[in-house]
mmCIF file of C-alpha atoms and ligand atoms in Angstrom:
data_model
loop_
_atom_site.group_PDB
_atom_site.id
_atom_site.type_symbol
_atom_site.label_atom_id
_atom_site.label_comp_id
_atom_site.label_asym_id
_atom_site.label_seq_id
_atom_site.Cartn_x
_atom_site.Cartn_y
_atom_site.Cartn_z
ATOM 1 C CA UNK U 1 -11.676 30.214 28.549
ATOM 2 C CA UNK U 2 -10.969 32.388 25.917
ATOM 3 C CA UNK U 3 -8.392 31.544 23.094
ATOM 4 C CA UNK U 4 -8.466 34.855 21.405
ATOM 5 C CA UNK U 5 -7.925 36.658 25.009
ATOM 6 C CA UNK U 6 -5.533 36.890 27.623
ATOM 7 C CA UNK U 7 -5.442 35.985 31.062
ATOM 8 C CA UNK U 8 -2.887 35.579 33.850
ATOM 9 C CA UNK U 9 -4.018 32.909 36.353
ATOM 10 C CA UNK U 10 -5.108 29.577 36.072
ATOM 11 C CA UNK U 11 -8.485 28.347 37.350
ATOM 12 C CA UNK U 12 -10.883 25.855 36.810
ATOM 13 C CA UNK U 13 -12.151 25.427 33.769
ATOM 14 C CA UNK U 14 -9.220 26.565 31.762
ATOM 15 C CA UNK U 15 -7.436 24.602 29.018
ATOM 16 C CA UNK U 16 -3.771 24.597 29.664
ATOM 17 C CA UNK U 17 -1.123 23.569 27.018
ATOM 18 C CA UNK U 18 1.514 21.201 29.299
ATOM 19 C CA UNK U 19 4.509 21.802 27.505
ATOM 20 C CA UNK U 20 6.829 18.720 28.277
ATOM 21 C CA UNK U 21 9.571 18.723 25.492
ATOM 22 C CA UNK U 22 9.938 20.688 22.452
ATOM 23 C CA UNK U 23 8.307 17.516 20.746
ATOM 24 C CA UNK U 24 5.628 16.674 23.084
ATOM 25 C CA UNK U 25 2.504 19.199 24.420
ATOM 26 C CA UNK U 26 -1.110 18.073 25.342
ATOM 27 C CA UNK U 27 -4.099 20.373 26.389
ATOM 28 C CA UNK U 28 -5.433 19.573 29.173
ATOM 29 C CA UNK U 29 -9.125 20.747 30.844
ATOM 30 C CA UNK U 30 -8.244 21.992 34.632
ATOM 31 C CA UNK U 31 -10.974 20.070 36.809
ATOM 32 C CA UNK U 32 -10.946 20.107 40.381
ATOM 33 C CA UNK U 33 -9.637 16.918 41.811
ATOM 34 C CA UNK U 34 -8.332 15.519 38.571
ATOM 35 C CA UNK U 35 -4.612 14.560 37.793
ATOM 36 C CA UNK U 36 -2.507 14.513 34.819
ATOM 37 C CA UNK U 37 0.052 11.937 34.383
ATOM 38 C CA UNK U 38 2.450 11.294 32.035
ATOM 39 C CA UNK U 39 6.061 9.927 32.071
ATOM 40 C CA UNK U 40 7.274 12.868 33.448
ATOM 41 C CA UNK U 41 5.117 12.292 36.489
ATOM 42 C CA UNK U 42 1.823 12.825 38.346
ATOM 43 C CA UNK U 43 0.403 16.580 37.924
ATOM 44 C CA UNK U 44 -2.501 17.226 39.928
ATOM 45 C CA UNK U 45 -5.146 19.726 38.048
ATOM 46 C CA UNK U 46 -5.148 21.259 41.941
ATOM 47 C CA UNK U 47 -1.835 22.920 42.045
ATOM 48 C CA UNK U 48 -1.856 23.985 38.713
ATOM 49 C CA UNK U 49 -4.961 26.090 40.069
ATOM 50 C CA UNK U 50 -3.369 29.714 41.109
ATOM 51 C CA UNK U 51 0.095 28.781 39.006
ATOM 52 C CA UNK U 52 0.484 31.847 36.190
ATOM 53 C CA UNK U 53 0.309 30.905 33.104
ATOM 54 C CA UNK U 54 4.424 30.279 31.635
ATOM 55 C CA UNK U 55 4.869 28.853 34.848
ATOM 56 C CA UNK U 56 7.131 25.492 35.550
ATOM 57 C CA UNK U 57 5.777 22.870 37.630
ATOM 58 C CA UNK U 58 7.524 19.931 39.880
ATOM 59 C CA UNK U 59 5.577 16.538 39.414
ATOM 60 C CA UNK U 60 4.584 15.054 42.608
ATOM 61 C CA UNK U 61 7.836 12.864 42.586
ATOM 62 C CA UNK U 62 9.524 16.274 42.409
ATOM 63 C CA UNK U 63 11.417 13.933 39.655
ATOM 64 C CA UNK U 64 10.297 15.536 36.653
ATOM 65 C CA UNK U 65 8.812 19.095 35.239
ATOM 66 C CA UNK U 66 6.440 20.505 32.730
ATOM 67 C CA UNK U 67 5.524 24.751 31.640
ATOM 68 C CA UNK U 68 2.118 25.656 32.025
ATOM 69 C CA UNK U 69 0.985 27.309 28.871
ATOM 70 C CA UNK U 70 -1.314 29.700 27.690
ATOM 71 C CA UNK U 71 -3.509 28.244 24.845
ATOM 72 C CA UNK U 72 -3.506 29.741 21.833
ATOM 73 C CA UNK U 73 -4.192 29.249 17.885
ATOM 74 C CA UNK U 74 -0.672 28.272 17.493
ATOM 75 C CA UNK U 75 -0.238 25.871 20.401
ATOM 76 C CA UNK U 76 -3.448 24.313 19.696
ATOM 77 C CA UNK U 77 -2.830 22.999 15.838
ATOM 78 C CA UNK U 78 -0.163 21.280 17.639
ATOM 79 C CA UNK U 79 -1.637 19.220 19.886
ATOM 80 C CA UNK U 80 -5.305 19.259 18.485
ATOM 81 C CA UNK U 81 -6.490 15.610 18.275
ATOM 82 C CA UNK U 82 -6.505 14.877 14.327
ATOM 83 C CA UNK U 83 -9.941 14.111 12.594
ATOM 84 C CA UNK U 84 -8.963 15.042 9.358
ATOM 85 C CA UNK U 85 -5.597 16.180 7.833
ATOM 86 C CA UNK U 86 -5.069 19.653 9.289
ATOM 87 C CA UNK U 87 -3.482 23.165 7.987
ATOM 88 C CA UNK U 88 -0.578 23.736 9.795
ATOM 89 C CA UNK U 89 1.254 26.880 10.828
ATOM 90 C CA UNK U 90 3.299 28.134 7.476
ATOM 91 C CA UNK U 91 0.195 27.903 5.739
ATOM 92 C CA UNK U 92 -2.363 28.969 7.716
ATOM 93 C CA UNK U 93 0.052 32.763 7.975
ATOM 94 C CA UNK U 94 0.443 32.677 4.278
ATOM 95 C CA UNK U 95 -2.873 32.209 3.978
ATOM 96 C CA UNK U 96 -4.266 34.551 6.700
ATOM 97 C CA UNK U 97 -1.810 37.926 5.345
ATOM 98 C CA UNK U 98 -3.151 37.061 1.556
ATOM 99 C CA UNK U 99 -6.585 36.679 2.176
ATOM 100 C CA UNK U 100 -6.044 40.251 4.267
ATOM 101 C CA UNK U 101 -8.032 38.738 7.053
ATOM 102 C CA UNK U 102 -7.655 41.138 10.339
ATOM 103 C CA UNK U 103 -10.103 42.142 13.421
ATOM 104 C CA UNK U 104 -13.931 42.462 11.492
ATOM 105 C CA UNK U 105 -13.158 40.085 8.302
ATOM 106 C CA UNK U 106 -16.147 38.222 7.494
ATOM 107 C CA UNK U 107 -15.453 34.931 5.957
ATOM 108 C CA UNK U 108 -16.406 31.683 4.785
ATOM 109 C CA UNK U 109 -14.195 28.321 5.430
ATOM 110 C CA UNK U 110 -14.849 24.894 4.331
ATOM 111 C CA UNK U 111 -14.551 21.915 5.319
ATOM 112 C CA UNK U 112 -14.113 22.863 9.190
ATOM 113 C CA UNK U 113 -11.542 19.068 9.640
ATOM 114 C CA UNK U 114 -10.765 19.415 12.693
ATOM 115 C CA UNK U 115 -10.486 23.322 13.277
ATOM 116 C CA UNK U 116 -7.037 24.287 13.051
ATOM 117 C CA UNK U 117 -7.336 26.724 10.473
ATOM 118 C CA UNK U 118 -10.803 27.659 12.221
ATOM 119 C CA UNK U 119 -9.076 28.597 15.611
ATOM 120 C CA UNK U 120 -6.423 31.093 13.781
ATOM 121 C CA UNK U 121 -9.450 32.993 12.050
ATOM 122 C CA UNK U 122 -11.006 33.411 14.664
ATOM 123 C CA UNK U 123 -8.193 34.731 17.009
ATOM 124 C CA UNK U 124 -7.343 37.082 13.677
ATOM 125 C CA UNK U 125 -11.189 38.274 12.911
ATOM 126 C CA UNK U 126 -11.477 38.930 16.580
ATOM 127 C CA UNK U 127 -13.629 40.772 18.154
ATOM 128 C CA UNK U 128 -15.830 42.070 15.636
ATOM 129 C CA UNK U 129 -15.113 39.634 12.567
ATOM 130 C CA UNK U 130 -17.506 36.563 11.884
ATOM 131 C CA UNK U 131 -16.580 32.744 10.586
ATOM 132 C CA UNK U 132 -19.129 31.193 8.513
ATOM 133 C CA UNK U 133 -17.498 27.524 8.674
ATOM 134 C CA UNK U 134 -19.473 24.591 6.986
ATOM 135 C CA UNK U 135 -18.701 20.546 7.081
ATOM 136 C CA UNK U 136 -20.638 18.020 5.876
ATOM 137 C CA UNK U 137 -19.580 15.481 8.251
ATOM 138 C CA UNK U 138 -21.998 15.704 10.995
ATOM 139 C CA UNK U 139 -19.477 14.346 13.956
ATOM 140 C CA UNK U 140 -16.618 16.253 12.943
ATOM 141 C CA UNK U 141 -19.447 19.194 12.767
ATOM 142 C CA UNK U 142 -20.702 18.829 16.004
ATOM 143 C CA UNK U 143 -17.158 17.700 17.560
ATOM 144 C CA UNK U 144 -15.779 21.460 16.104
ATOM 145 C CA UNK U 145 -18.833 22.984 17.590
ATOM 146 C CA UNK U 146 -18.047 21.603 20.813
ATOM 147 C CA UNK U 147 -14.954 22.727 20.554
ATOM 148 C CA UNK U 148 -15.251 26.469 19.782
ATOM 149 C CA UNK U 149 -17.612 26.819 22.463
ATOM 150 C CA UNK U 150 -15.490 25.227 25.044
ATOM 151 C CA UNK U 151 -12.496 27.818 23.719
ATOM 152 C CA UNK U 152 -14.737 30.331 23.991
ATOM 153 C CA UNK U 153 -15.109 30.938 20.362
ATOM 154 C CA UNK U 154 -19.010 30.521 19.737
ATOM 155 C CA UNK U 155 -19.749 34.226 19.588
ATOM 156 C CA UNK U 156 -17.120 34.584 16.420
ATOM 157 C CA UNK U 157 -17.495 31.200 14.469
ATOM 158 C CA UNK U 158 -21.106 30.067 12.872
ATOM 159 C CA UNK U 159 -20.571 26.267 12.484
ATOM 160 C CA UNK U 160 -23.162 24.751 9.759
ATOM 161 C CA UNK U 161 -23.048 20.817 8.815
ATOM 162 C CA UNK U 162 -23.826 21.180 5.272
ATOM 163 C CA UNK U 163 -22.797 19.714 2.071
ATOM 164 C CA UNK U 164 -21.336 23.051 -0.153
ATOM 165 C CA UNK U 165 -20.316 21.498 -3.065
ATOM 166 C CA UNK U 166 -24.066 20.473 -3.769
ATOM 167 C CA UNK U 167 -26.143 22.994 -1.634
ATOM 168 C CA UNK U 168 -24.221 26.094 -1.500
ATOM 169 C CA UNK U 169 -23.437 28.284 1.558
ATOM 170 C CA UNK U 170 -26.416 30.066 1.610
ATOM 171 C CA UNK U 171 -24.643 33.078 1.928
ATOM 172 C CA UNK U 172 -25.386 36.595 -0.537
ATOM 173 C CA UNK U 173 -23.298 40.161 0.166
ATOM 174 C CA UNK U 174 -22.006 38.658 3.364
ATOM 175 C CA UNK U 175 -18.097 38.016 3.249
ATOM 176 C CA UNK U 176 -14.785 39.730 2.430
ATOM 177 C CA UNK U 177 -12.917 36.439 1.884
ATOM 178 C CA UNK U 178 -13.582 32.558 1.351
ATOM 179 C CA UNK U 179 -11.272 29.643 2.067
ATOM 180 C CA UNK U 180 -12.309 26.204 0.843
ATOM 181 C CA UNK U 181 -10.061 22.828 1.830
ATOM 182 C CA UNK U 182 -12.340 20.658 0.454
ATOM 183 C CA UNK U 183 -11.691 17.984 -2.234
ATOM 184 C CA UNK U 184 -13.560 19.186 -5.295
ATOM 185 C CA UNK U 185 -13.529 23.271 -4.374
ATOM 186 C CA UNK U 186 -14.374 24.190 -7.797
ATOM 187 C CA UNK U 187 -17.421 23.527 -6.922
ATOM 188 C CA UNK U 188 -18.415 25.446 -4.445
ATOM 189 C CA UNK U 189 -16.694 28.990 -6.624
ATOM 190 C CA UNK U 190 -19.806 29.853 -7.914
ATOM 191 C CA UNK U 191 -21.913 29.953 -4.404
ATOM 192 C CA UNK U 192 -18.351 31.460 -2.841
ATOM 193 C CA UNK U 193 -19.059 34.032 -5.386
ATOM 194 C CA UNK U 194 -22.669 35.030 -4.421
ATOM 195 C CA UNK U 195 -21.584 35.118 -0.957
ATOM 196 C CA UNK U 196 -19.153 37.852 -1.238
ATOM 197 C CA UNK U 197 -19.748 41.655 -0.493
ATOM 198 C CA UNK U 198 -20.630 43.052 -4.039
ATOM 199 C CA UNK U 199 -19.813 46.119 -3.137
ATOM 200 C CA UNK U 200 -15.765 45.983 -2.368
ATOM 201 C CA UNK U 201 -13.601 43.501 -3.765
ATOM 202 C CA UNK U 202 -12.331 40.252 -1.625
ATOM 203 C CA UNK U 203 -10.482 37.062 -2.032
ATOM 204 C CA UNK U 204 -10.684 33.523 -2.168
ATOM 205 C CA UNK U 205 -8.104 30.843 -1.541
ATOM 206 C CA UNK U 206 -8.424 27.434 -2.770
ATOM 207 C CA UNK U 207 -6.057 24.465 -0.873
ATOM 208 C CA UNK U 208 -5.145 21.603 -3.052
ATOM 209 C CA UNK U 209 -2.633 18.801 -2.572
ATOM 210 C CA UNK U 210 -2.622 17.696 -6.238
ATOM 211 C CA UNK U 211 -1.970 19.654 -9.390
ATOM 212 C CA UNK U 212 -5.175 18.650 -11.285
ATOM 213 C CA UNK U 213 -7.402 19.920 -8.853
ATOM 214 C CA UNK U 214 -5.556 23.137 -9.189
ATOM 215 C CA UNK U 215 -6.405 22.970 -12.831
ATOM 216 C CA UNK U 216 -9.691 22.584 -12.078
ATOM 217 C CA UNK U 217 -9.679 25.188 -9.672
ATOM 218 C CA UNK U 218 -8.005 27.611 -11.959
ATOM 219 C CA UNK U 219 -10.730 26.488 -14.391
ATOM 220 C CA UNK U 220 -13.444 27.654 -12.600
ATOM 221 C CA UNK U 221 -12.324 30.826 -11.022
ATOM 222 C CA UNK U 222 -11.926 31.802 -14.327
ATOM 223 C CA UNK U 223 -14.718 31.063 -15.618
ATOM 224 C CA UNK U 224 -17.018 33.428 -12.590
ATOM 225 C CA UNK U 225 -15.112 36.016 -13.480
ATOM 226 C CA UNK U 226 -12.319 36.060 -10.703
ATOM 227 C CA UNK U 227 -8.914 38.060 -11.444
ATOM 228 C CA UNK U 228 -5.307 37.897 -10.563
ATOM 229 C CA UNK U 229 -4.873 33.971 -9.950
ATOM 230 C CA UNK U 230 -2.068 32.997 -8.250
ATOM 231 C CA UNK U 231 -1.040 29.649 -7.344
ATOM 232 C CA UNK U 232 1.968 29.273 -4.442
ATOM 233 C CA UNK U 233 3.621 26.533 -2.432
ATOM 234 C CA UNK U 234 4.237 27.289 1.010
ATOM 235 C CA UNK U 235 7.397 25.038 2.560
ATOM 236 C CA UNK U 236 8.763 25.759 5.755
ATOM 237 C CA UNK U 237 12.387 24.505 6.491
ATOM 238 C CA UNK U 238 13.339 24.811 10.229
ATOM 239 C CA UNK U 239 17.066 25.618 11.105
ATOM 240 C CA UNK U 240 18.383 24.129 14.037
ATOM 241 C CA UNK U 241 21.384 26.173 15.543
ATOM 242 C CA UNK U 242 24.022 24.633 17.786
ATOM 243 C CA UNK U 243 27.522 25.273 18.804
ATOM 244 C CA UNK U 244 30.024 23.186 16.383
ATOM 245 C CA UNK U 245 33.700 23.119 17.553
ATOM 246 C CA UNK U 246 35.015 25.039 13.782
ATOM 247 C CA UNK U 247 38.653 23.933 12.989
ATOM 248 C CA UNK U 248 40.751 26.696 11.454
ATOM 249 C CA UNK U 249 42.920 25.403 8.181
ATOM 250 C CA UNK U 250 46.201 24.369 10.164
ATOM 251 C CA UNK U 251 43.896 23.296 12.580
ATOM 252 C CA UNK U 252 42.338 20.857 10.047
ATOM 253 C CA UNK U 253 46.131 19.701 8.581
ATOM 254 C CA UNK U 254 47.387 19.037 12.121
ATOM 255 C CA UNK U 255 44.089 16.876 12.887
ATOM 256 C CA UNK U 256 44.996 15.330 10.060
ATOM 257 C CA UNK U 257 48.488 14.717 10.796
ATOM 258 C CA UNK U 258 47.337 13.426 14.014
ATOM 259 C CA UNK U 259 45.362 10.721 12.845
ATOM 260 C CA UNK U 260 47.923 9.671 10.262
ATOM 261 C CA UNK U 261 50.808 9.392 13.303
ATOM 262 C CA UNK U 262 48.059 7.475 15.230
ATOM 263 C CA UNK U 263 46.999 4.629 12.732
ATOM 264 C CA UNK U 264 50.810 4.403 11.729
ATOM 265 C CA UNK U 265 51.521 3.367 15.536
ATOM 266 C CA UNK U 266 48.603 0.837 15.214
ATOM 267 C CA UNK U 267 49.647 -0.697 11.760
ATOM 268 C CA UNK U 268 53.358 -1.056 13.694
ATOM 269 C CA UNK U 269 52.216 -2.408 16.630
ATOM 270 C CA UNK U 270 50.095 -5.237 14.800
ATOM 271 C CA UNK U 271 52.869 -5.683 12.802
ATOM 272 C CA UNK U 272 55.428 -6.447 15.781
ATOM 273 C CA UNK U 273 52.411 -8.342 17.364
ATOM 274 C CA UNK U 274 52.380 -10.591 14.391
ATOM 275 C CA UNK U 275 56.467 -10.766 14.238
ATOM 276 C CA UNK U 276 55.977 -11.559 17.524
ATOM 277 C CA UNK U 277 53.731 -14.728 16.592
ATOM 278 C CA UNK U 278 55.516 -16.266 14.171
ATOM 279 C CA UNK U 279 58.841 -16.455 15.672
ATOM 280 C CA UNK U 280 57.236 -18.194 18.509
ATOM 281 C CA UNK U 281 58.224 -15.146 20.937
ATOM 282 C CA UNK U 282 56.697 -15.138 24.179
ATOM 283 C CA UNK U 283 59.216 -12.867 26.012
ATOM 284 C CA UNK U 284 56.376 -10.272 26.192
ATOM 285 C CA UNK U 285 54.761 -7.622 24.717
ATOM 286 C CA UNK U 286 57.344 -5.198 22.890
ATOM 287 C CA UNK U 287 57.299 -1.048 24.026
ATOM 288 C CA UNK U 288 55.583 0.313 20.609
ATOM 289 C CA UNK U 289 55.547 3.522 22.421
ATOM 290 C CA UNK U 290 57.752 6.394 21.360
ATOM 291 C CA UNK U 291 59.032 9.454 24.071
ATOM 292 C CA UNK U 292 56.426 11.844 23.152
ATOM 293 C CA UNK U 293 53.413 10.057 23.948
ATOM 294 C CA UNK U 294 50.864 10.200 20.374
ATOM 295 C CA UNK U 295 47.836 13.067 21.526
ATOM 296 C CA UNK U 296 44.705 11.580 21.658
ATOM 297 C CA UNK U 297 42.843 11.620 18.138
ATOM 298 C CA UNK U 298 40.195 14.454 18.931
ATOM 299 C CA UNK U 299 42.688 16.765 20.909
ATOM 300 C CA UNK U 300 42.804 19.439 18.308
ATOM 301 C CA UNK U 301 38.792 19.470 18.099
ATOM 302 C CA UNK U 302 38.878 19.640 21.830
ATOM 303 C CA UNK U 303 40.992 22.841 21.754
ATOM 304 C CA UNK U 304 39.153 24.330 18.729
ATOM 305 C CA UNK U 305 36.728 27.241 19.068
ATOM 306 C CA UNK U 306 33.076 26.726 19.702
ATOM 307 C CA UNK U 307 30.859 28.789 17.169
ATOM 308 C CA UNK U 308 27.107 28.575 16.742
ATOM 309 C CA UNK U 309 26.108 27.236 13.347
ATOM 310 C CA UNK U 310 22.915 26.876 11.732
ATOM 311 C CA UNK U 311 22.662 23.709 10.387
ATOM 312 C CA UNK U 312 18.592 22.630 8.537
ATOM 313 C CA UNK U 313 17.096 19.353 9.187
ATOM 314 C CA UNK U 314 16.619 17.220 6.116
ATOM 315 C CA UNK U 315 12.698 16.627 6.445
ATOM 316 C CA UNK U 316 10.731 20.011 5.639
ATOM 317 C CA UNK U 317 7.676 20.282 7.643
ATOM 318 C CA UNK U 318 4.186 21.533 6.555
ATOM 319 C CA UNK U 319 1.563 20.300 4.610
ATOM 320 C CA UNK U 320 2.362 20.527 1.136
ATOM 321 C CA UNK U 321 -0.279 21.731 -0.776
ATOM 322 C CA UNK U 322 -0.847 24.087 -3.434
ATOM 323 C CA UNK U 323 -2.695 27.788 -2.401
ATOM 324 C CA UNK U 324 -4.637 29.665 -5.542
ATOM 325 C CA UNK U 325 -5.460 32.840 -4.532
ATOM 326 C CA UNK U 326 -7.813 34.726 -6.452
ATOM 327 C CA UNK U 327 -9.609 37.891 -6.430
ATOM 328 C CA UNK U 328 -12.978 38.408 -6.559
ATOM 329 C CA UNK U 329 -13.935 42.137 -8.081
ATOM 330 C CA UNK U 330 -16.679 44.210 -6.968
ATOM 331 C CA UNK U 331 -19.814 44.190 -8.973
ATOM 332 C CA UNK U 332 -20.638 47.911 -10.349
ATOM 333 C CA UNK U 333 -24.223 49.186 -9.512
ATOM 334 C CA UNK U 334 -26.101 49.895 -12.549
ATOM 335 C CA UNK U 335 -26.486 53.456 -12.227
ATOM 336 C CA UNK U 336 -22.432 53.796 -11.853
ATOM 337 C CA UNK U 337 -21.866 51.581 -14.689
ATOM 338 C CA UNK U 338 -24.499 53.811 -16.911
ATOM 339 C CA UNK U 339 -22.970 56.956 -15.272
ATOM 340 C CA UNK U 340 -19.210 55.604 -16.885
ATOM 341 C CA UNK U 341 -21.079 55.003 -20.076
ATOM 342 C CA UNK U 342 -22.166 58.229 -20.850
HETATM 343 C C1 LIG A 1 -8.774 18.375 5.135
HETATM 344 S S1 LIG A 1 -10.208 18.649 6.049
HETATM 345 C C2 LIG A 1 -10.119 20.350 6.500
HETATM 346 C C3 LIG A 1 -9.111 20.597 7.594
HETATM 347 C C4 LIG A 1 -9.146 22.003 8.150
HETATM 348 N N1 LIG A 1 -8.746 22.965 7.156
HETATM 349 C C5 LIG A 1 -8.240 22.116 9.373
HETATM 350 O O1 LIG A 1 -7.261 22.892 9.328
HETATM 351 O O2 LIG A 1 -8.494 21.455 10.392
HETATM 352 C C6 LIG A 1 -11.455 18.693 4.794
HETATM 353 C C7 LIG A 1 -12.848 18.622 5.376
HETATM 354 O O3 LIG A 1 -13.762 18.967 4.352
HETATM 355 C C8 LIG A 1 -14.947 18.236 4.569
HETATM 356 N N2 LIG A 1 -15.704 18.231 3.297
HETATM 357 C C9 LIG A 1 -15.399 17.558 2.183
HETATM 358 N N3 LIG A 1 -16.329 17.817 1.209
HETATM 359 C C10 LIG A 1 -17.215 18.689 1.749
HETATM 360 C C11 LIG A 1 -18.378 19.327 1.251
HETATM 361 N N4 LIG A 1 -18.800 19.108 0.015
HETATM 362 N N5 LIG A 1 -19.042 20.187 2.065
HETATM 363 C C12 LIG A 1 -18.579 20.422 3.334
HETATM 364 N N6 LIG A 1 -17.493 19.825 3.862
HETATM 365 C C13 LIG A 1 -16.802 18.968 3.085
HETATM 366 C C14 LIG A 1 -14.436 16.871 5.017
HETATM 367 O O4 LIG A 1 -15.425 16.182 5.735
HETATM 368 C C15 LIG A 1 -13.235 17.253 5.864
HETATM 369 O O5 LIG A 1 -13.580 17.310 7.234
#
């Protein structure tokens, strides 16, 4: 099952995202026989067989629903079970349209985590592109390998468990752009640099969650010779838009009004109440109520005109880190560079 294609029916064998709520997805494997439950229900992998992809289904209880989704890049980072802090999706498009990657890029990435970032370079490199990933954690190496092979990613992404900060990539005249989120990245810049295309110029991004390793970073860019180094901070800040009932100004002043009419009547009925207790009165309960009877305290809202506003949550999402770009310049043949000397 192929993340970087497209297909319309579901069948065995396919990973399916089950969309529940807008906060909770899972992938799930279709096997014959099996069932998925959750609280919405029981889903049996059976019926979902033959269901088009975007379709909704009715749990078994006929109680509760899910949408059958199409896996891709974007789906998966969300529900991709964590090994490692993962790049999530503002960063991984900044990072994709400024590294230029499109269909052919050859790249480097390291360390592979747990293949977020790896699954949008590959959908973006496909079909002809190539993904030269490298982790030095054997498991989540062989976990990510796995993985791309099940999503039907093998043929584009070349997983290698290696250590690059002390042995390199391995790599000469061979990519068009490098990204390293690894902990100490300056120290893989000067194998990054061998592995580029000497030819044409490329670029390398660098993520960092703390400002000294950017230092460092910058440090050693520099010092191999790489231009333009940019350093950005990619937040995302999600708007959520509902319809607000929007009060016009006399609106407002007779809301206000209102509610200054309606705790008057309660501070004079407590204060007859209270009369009422002290003078030992227990005729009954005295009519507070005046002829027009007091509108209810969220009338005027109630009345007011429903407009959709845009309103931001208070969290911002992502993971902040910091992104220095750099490029790397091509590397003039020696008969050009005599040829210009001349
Ligand atoms: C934060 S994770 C990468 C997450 C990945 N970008 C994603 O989106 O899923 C960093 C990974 O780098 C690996 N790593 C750290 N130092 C390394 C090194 N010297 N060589 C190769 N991999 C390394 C770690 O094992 C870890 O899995």
């Amino acid at each position: 099952m192929a993340f970087k294609g497209w297909k319309t029916t579901i069948e065995a064998g396919d990973h399916v995202i089950a969309y529940l709520t807008r906060e909770s997805m899972s992938a799930i494997l279709i096997k014959r026989d099996e069932v998925y439950n959750c609280r919405f229900g029981q889903f049996p992998h059976n019926d979902m067989i033959g269901k088009k992809f975007g379709q909704k289904m009715i749990s078994h209880t006929g109680k509760g629903f899910m949408y059958l989704l199409h896996p891709t890049p974007e789906l998966w980072t969300m529900v991709l079970p964590h090994r490692t802090q993962i790049l999530y999706l503002p960063d991984i498009s900044f990072i994709s349209s400024f590294l230029d990657l499109k269909p052919g890029t050859r790249m480097i990435e390291s360390g592979t985590g747990s293949g977020s970032f790896s699954h949008s370079i590959a959908r973006t490199i496909a079909p002809t592109g190539k993904l030269f990933t490298f982790e030095y954690h054997k498991e989540r190496a062989d976990r990510a390998k796995q993985e791309f092979e099940e999503h039907g990613l093998g043929d584009l992404i070349q997983i290698e468990h290696r250590d690059v900060c002390k042995n390199g990539f391995g790599l000469e005249d061979e990519v068009h752009a490098v990204f390293l989120d690894l902990p100490a990245p300056w120290e893989a810049i000067g194998s990054a640099k061998k592995a580029f295309k000497t030819r044409r110029s490329g670029k390398i991004c660098c993520f960092s969650p703390c400002i000294e390793q950017v230092t460092k970073t910058v440090s050693a860019l520099n010092e191999h010779g790489f231009v333009d180094i940019t350093m950005y901070e990619c937040l995302s800040r999600p708007h959520d838009v509902k319809g607000y009932r929007i009060l016009t100004v006399d609106d407002a002043i007779r809301q206000a009004k209102e509610k200054e009419a309606e705790r008057e009547r309660v501070r004079q009925e407590n204060f007859l109440k209270r009369k009422r207790e002290r003078d030992g009165d227990t005729t009954g309960e005295a009519d507070t109520s005046s002829g027009t009877p007091t509108p209810k305290m969220d009338t005027v809202e109630e009345q007011a005109e429903m407009v959709p506003v845009s309103k931001t949550t208070t969290e911002t999402h992502g993971h902040t880190s910091f992104l220095t770009f750099a490029t790397f310049l091509p590397v003039q043949a020696k008969d050009e560079s005599e040829a210009n000397s001349v």
